[in-house]
Amino acid sequence: MNMKSLIIRIRNCLAVAVFAVIGAATAGAQSLSADEILSRLDKGQTFDTMKSLGTMSIADSLGIRKTEFINNARGKDDSFMEFTSAAEKGQKILRNSKELYLFFPESEEITRLQGAALRQNMAGSDISYEDLTGNRNRKDNYTATLAEGETIDGRACFHILLEANKKNIAYPKQEIWVDKSNYLPVLIKNYALSGKELKEIRFSDVVTVSGFPFSSHLVVEDKLKKGTRTELQFKNIEINIPIPAKTFTLENLSW
Amino acid sequence: MVNKLKNRLLGGIALLASAFVLPPMTLSAETVVSTELTLMANAERTESGDTGFYNLSNGKFSLSSKGLNEVKGQLTVDVEVTDTVLIDIQKAWLKAQLAAFRLTMGKTRLSWGEGYMYNAGDVIFGGKGADLSAEELRDNNAWLASLYLPIGDFSFIEAVALPPDLPILAWQQYAQAKASADENPVLQAEFKKKSAPEIAGPKQTSAGGRAYTKLGGLKFETGYLWDGTDELHKPYVSLQGHLLADLHASSSIELGSDKPFSPDTKKSWRISGGALYQLPLSSYGENPSSGTLDFRFEAMVSPYGEWNAETLYAAPFNPLSGDGNASPYALSLFPQISWKSDTLFAYVRSVISPIDASAISSIGLHWAPLQGFKILSGFSLQSGNDGDVYVFDGAQGWKLSLGTRVDF
């Protein structure tokens, strides 16, 4: 066997080996259950801490309104958000699993809300606080079924169907398309109990921060309001950084 | 006296001017400038029963600090324009984080107690003055100094002192009266009856404190204020919690310094309470809009107050003005339904005196079609009979407002 033939054989063997590894990985991924995929999805969206600057743009037939904010998050439930755009004039929101505190700087007033207030939308947008912070325990709140995989926006995805197994869940039914390569959500569709589509969220612009893949761009469409959409753009994202515990206190809220 | 007055006036003007002229105190500090212009056209029923029209313009200019982590400040000037120009320093405060506690000084607001319209725990401002056409009903401010000490994540204690105002206006009026008397001997006899205004003593300084904490699922707040203006001791207690709706209750009483347990003390006892139920509609029904429908109901009760209707006022009196209290009667009610979305704030609200069956009802729509631009509209109607507490503009007084607001 001459040298040229040897190189060709080695190259072919390497190719087979590479494809075998990829095939094994894919087969392994495809053998994951819906619950396992959800666990990886929830885990990938839960950090010890996260800080980011965000811009929320709400577009409708009359124009675009922008809101800017700084968001600090701790674990699954704690978040502190300060609005920096002129219209909101320094309003702040402190949220944990059981209560929501609003601070209005004009009146120096702290308002404490519980219950349904935790499901209200953020700054009048199509995005709820649960969309941003609290929605990381789908495995506990939903019964999941794995459907046929699909390609969404050029990304190979798992396709999961969810039905709520508890009351007082914001969306009784959901469909989630999860990127197979990094377990990030690519597309989420939320439905009413009747099956009518209520909201669609698309995730894009994946960045890697401290080793974590993160979707820095979200587009939310309220399917019941034609011609409106909300875009959320995160920048200056920091993950698992030390955030002083004092951040999530009334003292910081009223500062 | 006149020189002292002049010096103090000049000093005040210099202080105000320096806020606009001086450069930032450090290279890292920035100043954020914001402006709010409100232009309103109004029509209302006059005392004679005719319809009157007028415009009312308001400008609010704010300078806020930015970039300093441990110090912040704000200066807000409010300018109201009609046939004259009224200028008010609405806010002028600084906050400084000093080791374990926070110092606040200047003209600002402290919101003690709990309540949107009725708040018996608001012992600093007494629940006076409410604008039924606004999203936030109250924005009273006062010159004060406070120390805030956090105790845990959701608990703190706060001390406050509200010194009385320097009587510059009284001095100015006294000086003018003296100058007039010097020029016109006829006025001297009248002038001799006046005494020169003096700076108030320590007893006229209001001071107090409060403690705020959580007890289980309840927010618990209690506090006390010595009201130096009226020489009254004002303790209060306030609770907030959730059971199907957000609920709150507050209670306060006023104890005279000389006779703490007089009949007036019983009459001063007030209890306020309310419920707020919020219905976010983005997830309900087949055709909801994204927004929140709020149902709110509040009440103020003075158990030893006046429960019998009688004609109390011979002249028009607005109990919602800055000098008025909620109602001289023992019971007042405030129901409100409001809708809030990203572009709309709509409300129907009413202040009701069930004892004399009078009310002020207000309906409004604030629409923000563009960023920083709002169209404001509102209509209010007084119902009841002449002499009722909420019929201060004559029977069936009404007011219609239409205007715009821009923020930049």
XYZ file of C-alpha atoms in Angstrom:
663
model
C 0.000 0.000 0.000
C 1.511 3.297 -1.052
C 1.526 6.428 1.103
C -1.333 8.048 -0.782
C -3.621 5.069 -0.268
C -2.686 4.957 3.435
C -3.610 8.614 3.925
C -6.939 8.047 2.179
C -7.699 5.038 4.410
C -6.787 6.981 7.591
C -8.911 9.901 6.467
C -11.877 7.644 5.775
C -11.490 5.949 9.158
C -11.396 9.273 10.931
C -14.494 10.380 9.059
C -16.328 7.229 10.056
C -15.197 7.697 13.665
C -16.363 11.311 13.745
C -19.719 10.429 12.270
C -20.017 7.568 14.708
C -19.460 9.900 17.630
C -21.953 12.416 16.281
C -24.420 9.674 15.595
C -24.041 8.316 19.099
C -24.488 11.757 20.611
C -27.552 12.444 18.494
C -29.004 9.102 19.267
C -28.351 9.759 22.936
C -30.021 13.142 22.726
C -32.963 11.753 20.846
C -33.408 9.146 23.519
C -34.006 11.812 26.191
C -37.523 12.007 27.598
C -39.589 15.161 27.566
C -39.062 15.569 31.313
C -35.330 15.241 30.948
C -35.269 17.852 28.220
C -37.378 20.162 30.375
C -35.027 19.648 33.296
C -32.076 20.649 31.142
C -34.049 23.611 29.809
C -35.013 24.827 33.299
C -31.533 24.227 34.645
C -30.008 26.150 31.779
C -32.195 29.172 32.588
C -31.580 29.147 36.320
C -28.499 30.844 37.592
C -27.274 31.629 41.062
C -27.222 35.296 40.043
C -27.682 37.303 36.900
C -27.411 40.973 36.099
C -28.232 42.619 32.827
C -29.252 45.811 31.159
C -32.387 45.443 29.147
C -34.321 47.376 26.576
C -37.948 46.538 26.001
C -39.497 47.880 22.806
C -43.246 47.747 22.373
C -44.330 48.251 18.780
C -47.844 48.861 17.557
C -49.552 50.665 14.702
C -48.721 54.094 16.134
C -45.054 53.634 16.807
C -42.500 52.159 19.154
C -42.192 52.780 22.857
C -38.966 51.883 24.619
C -38.352 51.096 28.255
C -34.899 50.564 29.682
C -34.118 48.767 32.876
C -31.456 47.126 34.993
C -32.375 43.653 36.174
C -30.755 41.718 39.026
C -31.890 38.143 39.547
C -31.033 35.604 42.213
C -32.035 31.963 41.885
C -35.454 31.098 40.570
C -37.604 33.702 42.246
C -35.778 36.803 43.470
C -35.403 39.768 41.181
C -34.832 43.480 41.514
C -35.582 45.666 38.563
C -35.003 49.388 38.206
C -36.420 51.273 35.244
C -33.953 53.814 33.876
C -35.977 55.295 31.032
C -37.533 58.737 31.439
C -41.170 57.654 31.292
C -40.864 55.308 34.254
C -38.808 57.815 36.252
C -36.925 55.469 38.531
C -39.716 53.049 39.353
C -38.434 49.883 40.945
C -39.785 46.395 41.444
C -38.674 43.859 44.010
C -40.068 40.398 43.512
C -39.811 37.051 45.241
C -41.887 33.912 45.113
C -44.672 35.257 47.287
C -44.825 39.008 46.940
C -44.175 41.932 44.695
C -43.040 45.329 45.982
C -43.414 48.383 43.791
C -41.631 51.665 44.515
C -42.831 54.902 42.979
C -40.199 57.631 43.464
C -42.658 60.499 42.949
C -44.661 59.469 46.008
C -41.795 57.689 47.837
C -44.325 54.928 48.349
C -43.765 51.197 48.653
C -46.742 49.108 47.555
C -46.834 45.442 48.498
C -48.862 43.100 46.298
C -49.500 39.388 46.349
C -51.549 36.828 44.514
C -52.631 37.714 40.995
C -50.319 40.746 40.936
C -47.393 38.358 40.501
C -48.796 37.414 37.090
C -49.243 40.953 35.770
C -47.292 42.082 32.744
C -44.136 44.097 33.027
C -44.557 47.818 32.322
C -47.666 47.166 30.266
C -45.846 44.920 27.813
C -46.706 41.465 26.547
C -44.085 40.030 28.904
C -44.996 38.977 32.408
C -42.653 38.771 35.359
C -43.155 35.035 35.215
C -41.883 35.039 31.636
C -38.707 36.721 32.850
C -37.974 35.177 36.212
C -40.358 32.661 37.700
C -40.985 30.323 34.824
C -38.143 27.916 35.525
C -39.979 25.004 37.031
C -41.981 23.772 34.092
C -41.222 20.172 35.055
C -43.144 20.639 38.301
C -46.066 22.555 36.795
C -46.657 20.711 33.524
C -47.085 17.212 32.084
C -44.767 16.999 29.085
C -45.003 14.983 25.877
C -42.261 14.740 23.276
C -43.410 15.339 19.697
C -41.574 15.072 16.374
C -38.414 17.220 16.233
C -38.420 20.255 13.969
C -36.067 22.875 12.626
C -36.968 26.396 13.745
C -35.051 29.408 12.453
C -32.298 27.080 11.213
C -31.898 25.379 14.599
C -32.626 21.683 15.144
C -35.082 21.480 17.987
C -36.892 19.132 20.293
C -40.622 19.770 20.202
C -42.394 19.421 23.571
C -46.086 19.691 24.318
C -47.024 20.815 27.848
C -50.278 20.689 29.751
C -50.532 22.279 33.190
C -51.057 19.843 36.026
C -51.814 22.572 38.580
C -54.305 25.359 38.853
C -53.286 29.023 38.812
C -50.670 28.441 36.119
C -50.501 31.397 33.731
C -50.698 29.302 30.547
C -52.647 26.025 30.714
C -50.996 24.748 27.532
C -47.610 25.382 25.991
C -45.513 24.212 23.084
C -41.775 24.587 23.390
C -39.099 24.078 20.777
C -35.744 23.462 22.476
C -32.419 23.795 20.674
C -30.814 20.351 20.638
C -27.291 21.730 20.834
C -27.596 23.955 23.898
C -31.069 23.253 25.421
C -32.129 26.857 25.057
C -35.718 27.662 24.114
C -36.072 28.740 20.507
C -39.827 29.187 20.305
C -42.578 29.061 22.914
C -46.270 29.166 22.147
C -48.742 29.710 24.975
C -52.355 28.599 24.711
C -55.577 29.046 26.623
C -57.402 26.004 27.932
C -59.553 26.054 24.803
C -56.459 25.679 22.658
C -56.519 29.224 21.328
C -53.006 30.595 20.888
C -52.388 33.533 23.240
C -48.737 34.399 22.964
C -45.631 33.480 20.985
C -42.068 34.075 22.175
C -39.050 33.708 19.874
C -35.521 33.538 21.240
C -32.411 34.445 19.263
C -28.969 36.051 19.409
C -27.372 33.386 21.559
C -24.338 34.621 23.480
C -22.085 32.713 25.821
C -21.598 34.323 29.207
C -19.349 32.683 31.782
C -19.717 29.461 29.858
C -23.518 29.642 29.786
C -25.382 30.000 26.491
C -27.978 32.753 26.796
C -30.590 34.105 24.407
C -30.136 37.850 24.447
C -33.062 38.697 22.176
C -36.734 37.850 22.711
C -39.668 38.771 20.552
C -43.126 38.368 22.048
C -46.290 38.553 20.024
C -49.690 38.738 21.608
C -51.776 36.722 19.198
C -54.965 38.432 20.312
C -53.743 41.908 19.461
C -52.807 42.259 15.831
C -49.991 44.553 14.907
C -48.321 44.632 18.318
C -45.160 42.990 19.513
C -42.702 43.346 22.343
C -38.965 42.914 21.908
C -36.619 42.386 24.789
C -32.900 42.895 24.240
C -30.434 42.070 26.982
C -26.917 43.460 27.030
C -24.029 43.629 29.481
C -25.143 40.232 30.756
C -23.314 38.945 33.797
C -23.984 35.487 35.204
C -23.096 34.042 38.593
C -21.405 37.225 39.722
C -21.523 38.338 43.341
C -24.614 40.480 43.821
C -24.865 41.983 47.314
C -27.709 40.453 49.286
C -28.742 44.005 50.111
C -29.896 44.354 46.482
C -33.043 42.331 47.186
C -34.186 44.361 50.190
C -36.634 47.136 50.916
C -33.710 49.397 51.699
C -32.467 49.141 48.130
C -35.985 49.424 46.782
C -36.572 52.771 48.493
C -33.097 54.189 47.836
C -35.430 93.288 60.882
C -35.559 94.459 57.265
C -31.842 93.773 56.772
C -32.238 90.314 58.303
C -35.135 89.661 55.953
C -33.191 90.879 52.946
C -30.179 88.758 53.825
C -32.271 85.655 54.193
C -34.063 86.321 50.917
C -30.794 86.829 49.086
C -29.394 83.685 50.633
C -32.389 81.705 49.491
C -32.166 83.023 45.949
C -28.442 82.250 45.848
C -29.067 78.696 47.012
C -31.698 78.150 44.339
C -29.567 79.711 41.613
C -26.544 77.618 42.551
C -28.460 74.461 41.850
C -28.741 75.543 38.222
C -25.388 77.254 37.773
C -22.796 75.262 39.694
C -21.038 72.414 37.889
C -21.361 68.855 39.175
C -19.639 68.315 42.507
C -17.445 65.480 41.249
C -16.259 64.377 37.826
C -18.229 61.138 38.184
C -21.572 62.798 38.900
C -24.068 63.521 36.177
C -27.300 65.419 36.155
C -30.353 63.953 34.493
C -32.789 66.581 33.333
C -36.399 65.692 32.785
C -39.346 67.839 31.878
C -43.058 67.255 32.031
C -45.440 69.664 30.342
C -49.180 69.393 30.880
C -51.566 71.558 28.903
C -55.211 71.329 29.900
C -58.423 72.972 28.731
C -61.200 72.895 31.319
C -64.888 73.597 31.446
C -66.805 73.636 34.692
C -69.985 74.801 36.299
C -69.372 78.063 38.104
C -70.942 79.174 41.384
C -73.536 81.170 39.457
C -74.589 78.070 37.555
C -73.047 79.132 34.247
C -70.351 77.258 32.369
C -66.821 78.581 32.670
C -63.850 77.795 30.424
C -60.195 78.155 31.242
C -56.825 76.737 30.381
C -54.296 75.549 32.906
C -50.735 74.792 31.961
C -48.184 73.155 34.180
C -44.501 72.544 33.718
C -42.360 70.395 35.931
C -38.585 70.485 35.632
C -36.464 67.951 37.470
C -32.732 67.784 37.969
C -31.691 64.415 39.350
C -28.256 63.186 40.238
C -26.782 60.128 38.586
C -23.550 58.276 38.920
C -22.907 58.595 42.634
C -23.471 55.373 44.513
C -23.817 56.689 48.049
C -25.401 60.091 47.472
C -28.298 61.198 45.362
C -30.371 64.313 45.046
C -33.216 65.854 43.161
C -34.581 69.317 42.538
C -38.056 69.634 41.016
C -39.595 72.971 40.170
C -43.279 73.147 39.417
C -44.604 76.052 37.350
C -48.331 76.613 36.929
C -49.491 79.132 34.355
C -52.941 80.636 34.094
C -53.499 84.416 34.312
C -50.460 84.459 36.580
C -47.450 82.273 37.125
C -47.135 80.179 40.266
C -43.732 78.687 40.995
C -43.261 76.005 43.604
C -40.244 73.989 44.675
C -42.003 70.659 44.650
C -38.975 68.598 45.653
C -35.470 69.502 46.811
C -33.852 66.628 48.613
C -30.713 64.665 49.126
C -30.142 61.118 50.317
C -26.856 59.878 51.664
C -25.931 56.337 52.632
C -23.926 56.690 55.833
C -22.568 53.391 57.137
C -25.534 51.462 58.475
C -28.211 54.084 57.978
C -29.560 56.451 55.370
C -30.022 60.180 55.799
C -32.684 62.049 53.839
C -32.986 65.816 54.023
C -34.958 68.389 52.142
C -38.395 68.718 50.691
C -39.751 65.310 49.859
C -42.446 62.867 50.803
C -42.653 60.053 53.313
C -45.501 57.616 52.834
C -46.412 56.211 56.206
C -49.319 53.836 56.732
C -51.218 52.082 53.974
C -53.952 53.264 51.640
C -54.555 54.696 48.196
C -57.275 57.259 48.986
C -57.847 56.705 52.701
C -54.896 56.145 54.997
C -55.382 56.721 58.713
C -51.690 55.967 59.194
C -50.615 59.016 57.189
C -49.984 61.056 60.339
C -47.442 63.310 58.593
C -49.736 64.693 55.901
C -53.073 63.794 57.493
C -54.526 62.438 54.277
C -55.123 65.965 53.059
C -55.417 67.000 49.453
C -56.282 64.456 46.754
C -56.379 64.971 43.004
C -59.111 62.673 41.702
C -57.977 63.247 38.110
C -54.469 61.854 38.637
C -53.076 58.328 38.596
C -51.401 58.955 41.931
C -53.881 60.789 44.116
C -51.392 62.518 46.374
C -48.009 64.117 45.921
C -47.696 66.297 49.050
C -44.170 67.054 50.122
C -42.683 68.664 53.226
C -39.338 69.888 54.451
C -37.980 67.135 56.642
C -34.984 65.191 57.794
C -35.149 61.431 58.291
C -32.898 58.592 59.325
C -33.598 55.132 57.908
C -32.101 52.077 59.604
C -32.698 48.686 57.956
C -33.250 45.679 60.186
C -33.298 42.642 57.949
C -34.350 42.472 54.317
C -37.962 43.567 54.823
C -37.866 45.477 58.085
C -36.653 48.900 59.076
C -37.087 51.727 61.520
C -37.253 55.335 60.488
C -37.063 58.584 62.449
C -38.218 61.927 61.096
C -38.121 65.578 62.072
C -40.138 68.296 60.347
C -38.958 71.703 61.482
C -41.404 74.579 61.049
C -40.921 76.951 58.143
C -38.807 80.066 58.457
C -41.488 82.814 58.397
C -39.965 84.758 55.503
C -43.358 85.609 54.027
C -44.633 86.774 57.402
C -41.528 88.936 57.820
C -42.016 90.373 54.353
C -45.634 91.212 55.090
C -44.652 92.745 58.427
C -41.954 94.841 56.736
C -44.431 96.046 54.120
C -46.984 96.925 56.784
C -44.299 98.854 58.713
C -43.213 100.723 55.600
C -46.832 101.637 54.848
C -47.371 102.796 58.448
C -44.201 104.905 58.316
C -45.476 106.649 55.205
C -49.072 106.974 56.372
C -49.618 107.883 60.047
C -53.250 106.803 59.716
C -52.055 103.196 59.474
C -49.788 103.411 62.493
C -52.488 102.609 65.037
C -53.388 99.426 63.139
C -49.738 98.497 62.705
C -49.038 98.774 66.439
C -51.484 95.918 67.017
C -49.209 93.586 65.044
C -46.199 91.824 66.511
C -43.112 90.859 64.580
C -43.140 87.205 63.471
C -40.699 85.072 65.413
C -38.843 81.896 64.581
C -40.770 78.935 66.043
C -39.476 77.180 69.148
C -38.463 73.499 69.517
C -41.952 72.519 70.619
C -43.268 73.512 67.190
C -40.953 71.011 65.487
C -42.803 67.853 64.475
C -40.874 64.646 65.055
C -41.490 60.932 65.278
C -40.631 57.523 64.001
C -41.989 54.276 62.678
C -41.153 50.586 62.593
C -41.952 48.429 59.547
C -41.729 44.657 59.527
C -43.397 41.431 58.407
C -45.302 39.185 60.797
C -45.913 35.959 58.934
C -47.661 36.962 55.740
C -48.699 40.353 57.102
C -46.928 43.651 56.755
C -47.030 45.388 60.147
C -46.194 49.040 60.659
C -46.521 51.233 63.726
C -45.358 54.725 64.440
C -45.777 57.968 66.269
C -45.563 61.633 65.350
C -45.483 64.688 67.603
C -47.292 67.309 65.505
C -45.656 70.555 66.552
C -48.021 72.739 64.535
C -51.176 71.510 66.276
C -49.380 70.247 69.422
C -50.813 66.753 69.148
C -49.443 63.276 69.810
C -50.337 60.996 66.865
C -49.720 57.263 67.226
C -50.809 54.874 64.483
C -50.754 51.252 63.430
C -51.076 49.762 59.952
C -51.475 46.253 58.521
C -51.393 44.839 55.003
C -51.959 41.291 53.823
C -53.613 39.118 51.228
C -56.699 36.912 51.368
C -58.278 36.584 47.919
C -57.415 40.272 47.505
C -54.784 42.650 48.843
C -56.204 44.009 52.104
C -55.061 46.828 54.342
C -56.169 48.563 57.526
C -54.779 51.477 59.528
C -55.797 53.309 62.655
C -54.620 56.518 64.312
C -55.632 58.870 67.089
C -54.677 62.403 68.155
C -53.863 63.131 71.788
C -53.701 66.749 72.895
C -50.573 67.736 74.785
C -52.565 69.440 77.569
C -55.641 67.206 77.664
C -54.734 63.893 76.065
C -58.053 62.216 76.861
C -60.531 64.945 76.049
C -63.722 64.430 73.973
C -61.747 65.685 70.977
C -59.438 62.695 71.379
C -62.282 60.244 70.855
C -63.482 62.165 67.813
C -59.995 62.087 66.322
C -59.840 58.275 66.288
C -59.851 57.140 62.661
C -59.814 53.715 61.059
C -59.168 53.212 57.366
C -59.322 49.994 55.396
C -59.458 48.743 51.889
C -59.226 45.919 49.408
C -57.574 45.707 46.010
C -58.279 42.891 43.587
C -56.191 42.819 40.426
C -57.262 40.791 37.435
C -54.546 40.410 34.800
C -56.496 39.666 31.659
C -53.745 38.492 29.355
C -54.341 34.877 30.270
C -58.080 34.764 30.704
C -60.982 34.310 28.350
C -60.949 34.023 24.609
C -60.461 37.673 23.653
C -58.678 39.459 26.453
C -56.364 42.403 26.042
C -53.057 42.579 27.815
C -53.686 44.679 30.871
C -54.832 44.667 34.435
C -58.323 45.365 35.678
C -58.236 46.664 39.235
C -61.130 46.656 41.655
C -60.477 48.839 44.678
C -62.641 49.758 47.646
C -61.614 51.842 50.651
C -63.338 53.388 53.613
C -62.510 55.827 56.386
C -64.406 55.606 59.651
C -64.346 57.905 62.667
C -66.310 55.858 65.223
C -66.981 58.899 67.423
C -67.445 61.292 64.520
C -70.607 62.850 63.202
C -73.087 60.174 62.062
C -76.013 62.542 61.504
C -76.316 64.576 58.350
C -76.462 68.277 58.808
C -75.594 71.356 56.845
C -72.013 72.071 57.814
C -70.810 74.616 55.301
C -72.170 78.032 54.525
C -69.529 78.707 51.885
C -68.044 76.488 49.173
C -65.381 74.270 50.651
C -63.420 71.582 48.894
C -62.701 68.831 51.394
C -60.215 67.336 48.942
C -58.089 70.472 48.817
C -54.778 70.821 50.571
C -56.353 72.385 53.630
C -59.213 69.952 54.009
C -59.693 66.587 55.604
C -61.414 63.638 53.972
C -64.802 64.479 55.435
C -66.151 65.904 58.676
C -68.578 62.996 58.806
C -67.881 59.635 60.435
C -67.871 57.570 57.243
C -66.437 58.073 53.761
C -66.190 55.527 50.980
C -63.991 55.247 47.896
C -64.777 52.694 45.189
C -62.680 52.542 42.029
C -62.492 50.395 38.920
C -59.500 50.995 36.710
C -57.899 49.468 33.650
C -54.199 49.753 32.921
C -52.340 48.549 29.861
C -49.233 49.717 28.036
C -51.050 52.662 26.464
C -54.217 53.152 28.448
C -55.181 54.107 31.952
C -58.928 54.383 32.446
C -60.777 54.782 35.692
C -64.124 55.311 37.326
C -63.833 56.441 40.929
C -65.987 58.099 43.489
C -65.613 59.701 46.895
C -68.870 59.075 48.725
C -70.318 60.481 51.908
C -73.127 58.022 52.678
C -74.268 60.014 55.702
C -75.429 63.025 53.685
C -75.663 61.066 50.407
C -73.274 63.296 48.526
C -70.432 62.256 46.271
C -67.811 63.356 43.808
C -67.570 60.932 40.924
C -64.829 61.043 38.387
C -64.203 59.227 35.126
C -60.998 59.543 33.183
C -59.029 58.220 30.266
C -55.288 58.686 29.809
C -54.088 57.445 26.440
C -50.398 57.257 25.488
C -50.361 56.672 21.727
C -46.712 57.686 21.425
C -43.744 57.400 23.752
C -43.646 60.359 26.097
C -46.976 61.723 24.906
C -50.341 61.336 26.598
C -53.820 62.560 25.894
C -55.668 63.217 29.140
C -59.395 63.481 29.558
C -61.599 63.529 32.608
C -65.035 64.390 33.839
C -66.139 64.837 37.431
C -69.558 65.401 38.879
C -70.694 66.428 42.332
C -73.955 64.931 43.446
C -76.058 65.826 46.461
C -77.708 68.950 47.812
C -76.412 72.387 48.663
C -74.596 72.235 51.972
C -73.566 68.596 51.566
C -69.912 67.918 52.139
C -69.080 66.988 48.525
C -71.201 69.661 46.844
C -68.770 72.520 47.247
C -69.330 74.057 43.793
C -73.089 74.214 44.099
C -75.559 71.475 43.390
C -74.571 69.167 40.554
C -71.254 70.919 39.987
C -69.263 69.373 37.190
C -65.912 69.709 35.474
C -64.642 68.511 32.104
C -60.934 68.435 31.318
C -59.101 67.684 28.084
C -55.421 68.068 27.466
C -52.043 66.603 26.716
C -48.881 65.754 28.592
C -45.420 65.318 27.212
C -42.367 63.944 29.002
C -38.836 64.453 27.732
